[in-house]
mmCIF file of C-alpha atoms and ligand atoms in Angstrom:
data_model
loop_
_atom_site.group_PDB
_atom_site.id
_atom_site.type_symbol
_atom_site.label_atom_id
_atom_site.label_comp_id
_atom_site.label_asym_id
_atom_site.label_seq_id
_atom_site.Cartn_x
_atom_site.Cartn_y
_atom_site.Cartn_z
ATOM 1 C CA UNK A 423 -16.862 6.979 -4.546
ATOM 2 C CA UNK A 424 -14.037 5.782 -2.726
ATOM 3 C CA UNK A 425 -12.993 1.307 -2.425
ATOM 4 C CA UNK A 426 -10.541 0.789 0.525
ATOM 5 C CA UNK A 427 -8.109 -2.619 0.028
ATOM 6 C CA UNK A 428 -5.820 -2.884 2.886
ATOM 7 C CA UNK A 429 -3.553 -5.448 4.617
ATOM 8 C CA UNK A 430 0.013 -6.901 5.127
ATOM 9 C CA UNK A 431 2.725 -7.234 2.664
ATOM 10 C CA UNK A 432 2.395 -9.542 -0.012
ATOM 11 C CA UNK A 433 -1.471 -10.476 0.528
ATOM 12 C CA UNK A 434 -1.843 -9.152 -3.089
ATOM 13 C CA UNK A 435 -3.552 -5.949 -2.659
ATOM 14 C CA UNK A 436 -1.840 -4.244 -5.539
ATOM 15 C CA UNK A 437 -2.765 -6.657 -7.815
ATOM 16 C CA UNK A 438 -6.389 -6.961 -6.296
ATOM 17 C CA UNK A 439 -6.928 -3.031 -6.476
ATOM 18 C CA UNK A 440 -5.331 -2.878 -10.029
ATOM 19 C CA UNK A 441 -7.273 -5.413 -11.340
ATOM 20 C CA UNK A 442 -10.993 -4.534 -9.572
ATOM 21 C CA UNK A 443 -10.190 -0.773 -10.666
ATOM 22 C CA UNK A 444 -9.795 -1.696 -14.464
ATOM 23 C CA UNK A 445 -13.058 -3.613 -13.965
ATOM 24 C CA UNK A 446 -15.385 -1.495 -12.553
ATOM 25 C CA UNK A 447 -13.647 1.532 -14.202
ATOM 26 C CA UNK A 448 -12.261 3.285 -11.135
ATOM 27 C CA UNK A 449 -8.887 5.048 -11.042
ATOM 28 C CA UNK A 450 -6.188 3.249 -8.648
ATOM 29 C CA UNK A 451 -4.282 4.698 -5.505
ATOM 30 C CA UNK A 452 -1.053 2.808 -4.513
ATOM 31 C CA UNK A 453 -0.603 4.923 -1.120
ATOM 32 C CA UNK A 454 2.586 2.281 -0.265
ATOM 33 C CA UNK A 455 4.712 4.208 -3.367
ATOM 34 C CA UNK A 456 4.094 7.425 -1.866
ATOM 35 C CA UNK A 457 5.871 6.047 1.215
ATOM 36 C CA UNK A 458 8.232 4.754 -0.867
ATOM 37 C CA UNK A 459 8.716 8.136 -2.130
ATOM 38 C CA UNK A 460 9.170 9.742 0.859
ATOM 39 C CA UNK A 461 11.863 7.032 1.796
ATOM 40 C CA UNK A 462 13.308 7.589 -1.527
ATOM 41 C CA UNK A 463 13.642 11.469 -1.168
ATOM 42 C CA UNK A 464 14.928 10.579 2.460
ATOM 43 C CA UNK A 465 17.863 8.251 1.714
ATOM 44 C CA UNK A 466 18.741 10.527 -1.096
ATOM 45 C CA UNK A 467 19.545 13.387 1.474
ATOM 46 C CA UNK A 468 21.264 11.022 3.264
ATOM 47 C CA UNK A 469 19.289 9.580 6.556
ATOM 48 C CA UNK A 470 19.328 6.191 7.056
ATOM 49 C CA UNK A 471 17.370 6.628 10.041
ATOM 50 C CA UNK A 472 13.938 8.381 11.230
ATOM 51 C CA UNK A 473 14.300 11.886 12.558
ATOM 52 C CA UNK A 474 11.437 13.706 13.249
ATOM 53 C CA UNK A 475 12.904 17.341 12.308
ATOM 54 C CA UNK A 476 14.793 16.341 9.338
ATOM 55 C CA UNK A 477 11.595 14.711 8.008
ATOM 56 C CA UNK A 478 9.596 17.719 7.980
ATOM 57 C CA UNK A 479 12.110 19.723 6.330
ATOM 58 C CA UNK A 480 12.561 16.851 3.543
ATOM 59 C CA UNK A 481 8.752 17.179 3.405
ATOM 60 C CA UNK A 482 8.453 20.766 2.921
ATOM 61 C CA UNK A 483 10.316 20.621 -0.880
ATOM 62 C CA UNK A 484 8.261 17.614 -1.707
ATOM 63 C CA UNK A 485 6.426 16.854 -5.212
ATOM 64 C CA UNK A 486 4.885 13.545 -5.343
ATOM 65 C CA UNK A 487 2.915 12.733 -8.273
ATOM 66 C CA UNK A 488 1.343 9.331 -9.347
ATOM 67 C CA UNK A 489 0.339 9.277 -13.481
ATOM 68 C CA UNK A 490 -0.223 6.007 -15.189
ATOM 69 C CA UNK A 491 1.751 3.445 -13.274
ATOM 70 C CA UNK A 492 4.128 5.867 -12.771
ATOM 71 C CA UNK A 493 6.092 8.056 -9.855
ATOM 72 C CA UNK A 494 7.624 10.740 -10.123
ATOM 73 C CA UNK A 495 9.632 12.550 -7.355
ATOM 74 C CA UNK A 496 9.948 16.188 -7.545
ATOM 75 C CA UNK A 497 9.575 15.161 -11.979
ATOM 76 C CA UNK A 498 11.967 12.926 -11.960
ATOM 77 C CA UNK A 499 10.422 9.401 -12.690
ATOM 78 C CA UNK A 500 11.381 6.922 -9.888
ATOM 79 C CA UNK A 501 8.895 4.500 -10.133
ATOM 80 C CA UNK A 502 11.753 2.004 -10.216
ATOM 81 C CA UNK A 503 13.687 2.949 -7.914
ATOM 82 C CA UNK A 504 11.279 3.058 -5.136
ATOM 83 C CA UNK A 505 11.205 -1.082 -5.605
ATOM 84 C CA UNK A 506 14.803 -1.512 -4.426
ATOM 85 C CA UNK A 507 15.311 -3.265 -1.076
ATOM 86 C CA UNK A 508 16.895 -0.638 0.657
ATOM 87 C CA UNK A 509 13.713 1.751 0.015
ATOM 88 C CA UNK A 510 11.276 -0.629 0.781
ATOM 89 C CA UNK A 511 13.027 -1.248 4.447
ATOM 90 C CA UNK A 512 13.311 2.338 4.983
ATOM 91 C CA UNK A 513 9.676 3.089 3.602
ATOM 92 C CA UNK A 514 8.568 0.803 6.661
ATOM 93 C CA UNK A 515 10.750 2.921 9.370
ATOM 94 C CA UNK A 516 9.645 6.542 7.981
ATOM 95 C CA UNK A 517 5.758 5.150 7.846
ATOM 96 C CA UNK A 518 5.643 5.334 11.750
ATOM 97 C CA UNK A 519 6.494 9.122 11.698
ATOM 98 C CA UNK A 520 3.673 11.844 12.907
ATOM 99 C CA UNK A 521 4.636 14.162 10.168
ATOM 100 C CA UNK A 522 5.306 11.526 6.683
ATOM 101 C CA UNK A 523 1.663 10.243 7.771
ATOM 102 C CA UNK A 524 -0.196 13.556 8.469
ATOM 103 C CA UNK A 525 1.880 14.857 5.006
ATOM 104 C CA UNK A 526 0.572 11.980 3.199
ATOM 105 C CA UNK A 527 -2.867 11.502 4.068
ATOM 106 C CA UNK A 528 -3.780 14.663 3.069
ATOM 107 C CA UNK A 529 -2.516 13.866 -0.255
ATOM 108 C CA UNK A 530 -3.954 10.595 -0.116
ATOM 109 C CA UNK A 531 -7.736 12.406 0.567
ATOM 110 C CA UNK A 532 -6.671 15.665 -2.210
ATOM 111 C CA UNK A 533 -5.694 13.146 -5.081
ATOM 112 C CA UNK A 534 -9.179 11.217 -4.371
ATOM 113 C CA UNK A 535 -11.475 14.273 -4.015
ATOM 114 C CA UNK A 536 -13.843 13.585 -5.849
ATOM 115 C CA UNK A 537 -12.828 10.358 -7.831
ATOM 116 C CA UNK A 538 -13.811 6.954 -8.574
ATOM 117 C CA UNK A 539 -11.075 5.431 -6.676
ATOM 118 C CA UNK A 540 -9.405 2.132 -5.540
ATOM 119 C CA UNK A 541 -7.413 3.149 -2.568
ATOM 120 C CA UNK A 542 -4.619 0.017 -1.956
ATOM 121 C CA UNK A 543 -2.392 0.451 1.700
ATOM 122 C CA UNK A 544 -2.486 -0.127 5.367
ATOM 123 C CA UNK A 545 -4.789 2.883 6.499
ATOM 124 C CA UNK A 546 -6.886 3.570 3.785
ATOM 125 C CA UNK A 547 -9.857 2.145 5.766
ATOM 126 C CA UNK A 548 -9.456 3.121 9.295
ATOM 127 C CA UNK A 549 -7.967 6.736 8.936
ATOM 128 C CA UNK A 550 -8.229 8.380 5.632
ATOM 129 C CA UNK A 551 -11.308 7.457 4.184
ATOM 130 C CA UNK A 552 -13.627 6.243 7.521
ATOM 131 C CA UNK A 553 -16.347 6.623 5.122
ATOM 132 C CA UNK A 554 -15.629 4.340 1.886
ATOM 133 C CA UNK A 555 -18.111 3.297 0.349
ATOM 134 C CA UNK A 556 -16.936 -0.204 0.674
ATOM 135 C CA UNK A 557 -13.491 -1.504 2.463
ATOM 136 C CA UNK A 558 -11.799 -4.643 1.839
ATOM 137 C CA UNK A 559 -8.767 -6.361 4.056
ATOM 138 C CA UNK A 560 -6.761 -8.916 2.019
ATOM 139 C CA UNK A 561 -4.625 -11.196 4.563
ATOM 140 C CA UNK A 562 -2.619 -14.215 3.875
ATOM 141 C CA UNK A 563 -0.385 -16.479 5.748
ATOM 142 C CA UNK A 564 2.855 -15.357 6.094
ATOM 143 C CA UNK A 565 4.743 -18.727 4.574
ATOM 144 C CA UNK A 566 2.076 -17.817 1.809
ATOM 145 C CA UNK A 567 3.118 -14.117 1.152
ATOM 146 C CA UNK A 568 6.949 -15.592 2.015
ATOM 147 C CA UNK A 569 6.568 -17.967 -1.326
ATOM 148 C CA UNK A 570 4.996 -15.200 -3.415
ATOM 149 C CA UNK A 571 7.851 -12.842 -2.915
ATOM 150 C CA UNK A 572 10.253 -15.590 -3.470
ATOM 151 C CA UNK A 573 8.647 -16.487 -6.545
ATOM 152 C CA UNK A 574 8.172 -12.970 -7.792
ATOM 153 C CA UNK A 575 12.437 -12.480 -6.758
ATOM 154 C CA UNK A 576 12.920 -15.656 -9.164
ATOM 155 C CA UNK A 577 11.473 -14.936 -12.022
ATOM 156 C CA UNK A 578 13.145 -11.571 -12.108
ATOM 157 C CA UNK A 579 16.422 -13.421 -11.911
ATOM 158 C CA UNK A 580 17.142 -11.974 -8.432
ATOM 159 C CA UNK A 581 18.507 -14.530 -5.973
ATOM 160 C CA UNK A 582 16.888 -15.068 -2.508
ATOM 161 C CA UNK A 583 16.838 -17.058 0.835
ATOM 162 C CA UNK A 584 13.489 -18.217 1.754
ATOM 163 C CA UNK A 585 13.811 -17.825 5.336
ATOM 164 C CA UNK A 586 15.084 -14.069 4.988
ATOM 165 C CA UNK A 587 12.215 -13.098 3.134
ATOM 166 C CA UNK A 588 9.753 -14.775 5.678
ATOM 167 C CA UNK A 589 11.878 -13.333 8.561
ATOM 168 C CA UNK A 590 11.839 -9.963 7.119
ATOM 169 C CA UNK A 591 7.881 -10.198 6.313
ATOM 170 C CA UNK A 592 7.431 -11.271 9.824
ATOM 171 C CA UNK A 593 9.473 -8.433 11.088
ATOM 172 C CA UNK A 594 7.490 -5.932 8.744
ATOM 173 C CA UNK A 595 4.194 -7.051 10.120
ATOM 174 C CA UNK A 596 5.022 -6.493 13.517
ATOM 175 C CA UNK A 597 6.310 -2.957 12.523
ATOM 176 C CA UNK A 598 3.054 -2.328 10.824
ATOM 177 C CA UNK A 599 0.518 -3.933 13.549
ATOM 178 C CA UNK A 600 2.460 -1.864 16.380
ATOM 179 C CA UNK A 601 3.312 0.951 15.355
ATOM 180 C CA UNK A 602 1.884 4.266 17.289
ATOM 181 C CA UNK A 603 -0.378 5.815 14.500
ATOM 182 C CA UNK A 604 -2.429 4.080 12.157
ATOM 183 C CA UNK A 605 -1.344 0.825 12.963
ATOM 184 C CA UNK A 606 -2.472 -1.768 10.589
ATOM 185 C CA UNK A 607 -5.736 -3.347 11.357
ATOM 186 C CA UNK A 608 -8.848 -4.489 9.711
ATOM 187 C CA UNK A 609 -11.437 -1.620 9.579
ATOM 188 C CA UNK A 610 -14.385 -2.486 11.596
ATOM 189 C CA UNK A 611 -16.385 -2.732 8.369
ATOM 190 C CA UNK A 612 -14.203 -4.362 6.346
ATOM 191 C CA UNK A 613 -14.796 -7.814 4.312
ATOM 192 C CA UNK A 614 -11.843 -9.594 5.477
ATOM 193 C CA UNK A 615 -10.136 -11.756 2.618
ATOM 194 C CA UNK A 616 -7.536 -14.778 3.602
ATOM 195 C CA UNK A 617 -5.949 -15.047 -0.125
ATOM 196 C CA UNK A 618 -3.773 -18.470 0.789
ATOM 197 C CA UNK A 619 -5.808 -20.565 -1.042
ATOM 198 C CA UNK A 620 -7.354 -18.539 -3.743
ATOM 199 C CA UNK A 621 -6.461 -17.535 -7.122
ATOM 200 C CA UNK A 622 -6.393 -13.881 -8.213
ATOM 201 C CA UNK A 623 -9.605 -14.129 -10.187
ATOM 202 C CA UNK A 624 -11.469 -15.382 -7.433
ATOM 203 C CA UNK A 625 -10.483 -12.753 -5.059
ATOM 204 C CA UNK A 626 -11.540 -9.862 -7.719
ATOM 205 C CA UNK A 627 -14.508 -11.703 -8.126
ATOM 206 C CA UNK A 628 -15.622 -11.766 -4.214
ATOM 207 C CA UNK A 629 -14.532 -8.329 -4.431
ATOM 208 C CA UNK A 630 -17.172 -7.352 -7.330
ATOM 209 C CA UNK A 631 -19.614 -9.220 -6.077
ATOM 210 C CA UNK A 632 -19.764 -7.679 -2.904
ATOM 211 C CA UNK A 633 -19.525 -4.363 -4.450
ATOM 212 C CA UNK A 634 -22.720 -5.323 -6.731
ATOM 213 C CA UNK A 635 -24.652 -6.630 -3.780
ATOM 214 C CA UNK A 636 -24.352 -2.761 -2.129
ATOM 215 C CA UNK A 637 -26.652 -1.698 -5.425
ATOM 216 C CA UNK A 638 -24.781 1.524 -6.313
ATOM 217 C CA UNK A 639 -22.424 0.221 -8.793
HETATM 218 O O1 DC B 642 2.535 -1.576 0.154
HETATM 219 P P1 DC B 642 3.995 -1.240 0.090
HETATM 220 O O2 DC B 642 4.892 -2.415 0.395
HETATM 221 O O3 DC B 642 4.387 -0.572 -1.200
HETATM 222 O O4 DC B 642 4.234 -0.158 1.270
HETATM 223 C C1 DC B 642 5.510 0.370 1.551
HETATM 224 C C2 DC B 642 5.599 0.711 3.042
HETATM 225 O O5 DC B 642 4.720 1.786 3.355
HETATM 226 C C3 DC B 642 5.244 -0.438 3.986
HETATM 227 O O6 DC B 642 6.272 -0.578 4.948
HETATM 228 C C4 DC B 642 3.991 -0.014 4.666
HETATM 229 C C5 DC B 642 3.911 1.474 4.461
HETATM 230 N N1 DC B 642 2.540 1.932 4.175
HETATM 231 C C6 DC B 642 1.828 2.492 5.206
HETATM 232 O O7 DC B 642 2.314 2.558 6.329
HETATM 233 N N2 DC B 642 0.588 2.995 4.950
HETATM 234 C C7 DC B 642 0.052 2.919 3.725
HETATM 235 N N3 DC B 642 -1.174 3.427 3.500
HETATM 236 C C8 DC B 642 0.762 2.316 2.668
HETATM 237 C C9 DC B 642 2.025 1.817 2.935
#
């Protein structure tokens, strides 16, 4: 049985799909660190910018593998690494490629065959698993993802500009929303969450409860 949680950048999906998988003892897919990955594998060949040809070779000698809160690359663990700036701006640029996205869903749908699973990204509910048994689509305003990120930045001692991180949120979501395939969108069926104003608890609880009320969990 597959849960879908999509949505923008910082809405708090991973958090949300973490925390509702633990409860209702599902496994958890973060599809955004395979991205990552790919972006990671990318840079370290040395593009800094999408090419459709070079992709697919990068894709051919590619071993992604997700094991308890970890990600490893080809078995090397680069579950850090995949967090730094310049990967997560790159992960955004190779996610509107034909070949990362047709690569990666059919990861996405091989890893969950099968499984309990909490799937957590931007397409989880539209293209890879159309058929979830139930699909969620966390949103937030951007000054309200802005703050979280800032906050989050602070307390890990990193120093930030407010107004970059907003302007670099805004600029994500309008890669994300327009982009060519898959672009990010609530699924038709989806329970659409605004998170502004509400505490985690309260979102996993919405969450459960609208699991429950579908009588198969
Ligand atoms: O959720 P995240 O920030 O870790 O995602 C990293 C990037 O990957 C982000 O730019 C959006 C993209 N992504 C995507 O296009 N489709 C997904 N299913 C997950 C992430």
């Amino acid at each position: 049985m597959i849960i879908t949680i999509d949505g923008p950048a910082g809405a708090g999906k991973s958090t949300a799909a973490r925390l509702l998988a633990k409860l209702i003892d599902f496994q958890f897919l973060d599809t955004g660190a395979m991205y990552r990955t790919v972006a990671l594998a990318a840079l370290n060949s040395g593009f800094t910018s999408p090419n459709e040809s070079a992709l697919e070779k990068i894709l051919q000698n590619l071993n992604i593998t997700l094991e308890d809160n970890k990600v490893f690359l080809n078995g090397a663990d680069v579950t850090i690494q995949i967090r730094s700036q310049e990967t997560t701006e790159f992960a955004g640029v190779i996610a509107t490629s034909k070949a990362v996205r047709t690569k990666l869903v059919e990861l996405q749908r091989n890893v969950a065959f099968k499984k309990n699973m909490v799937c957590e990204g931007r397409d989880q509910g539209t293209t890879v698993f159309p058929d979830a048994y139930c699909k969620f689509f966390l949103t937030a305003k951007p000054e309200t993802r802005a703050n979280r990120r800032f906050i989050e930045l602070q307390e890990k001692g990193v120093s930030a500009n407010p107004k970059e991180i907003l302007d670099a949120i805004i600029a994500r979501d309008l890669r994300d929303e327009t982009r060519e395939i898959s672009p990010l969108v609530p699924a038709k069926d989806a329970m659409i969450i605004d998170t502004s104003d509400l505490e985690m608890h309260k979102v996993i609880d919405i969450m459960h409860q609208e699991i429950k009320r579908r009588g198969q969990i």
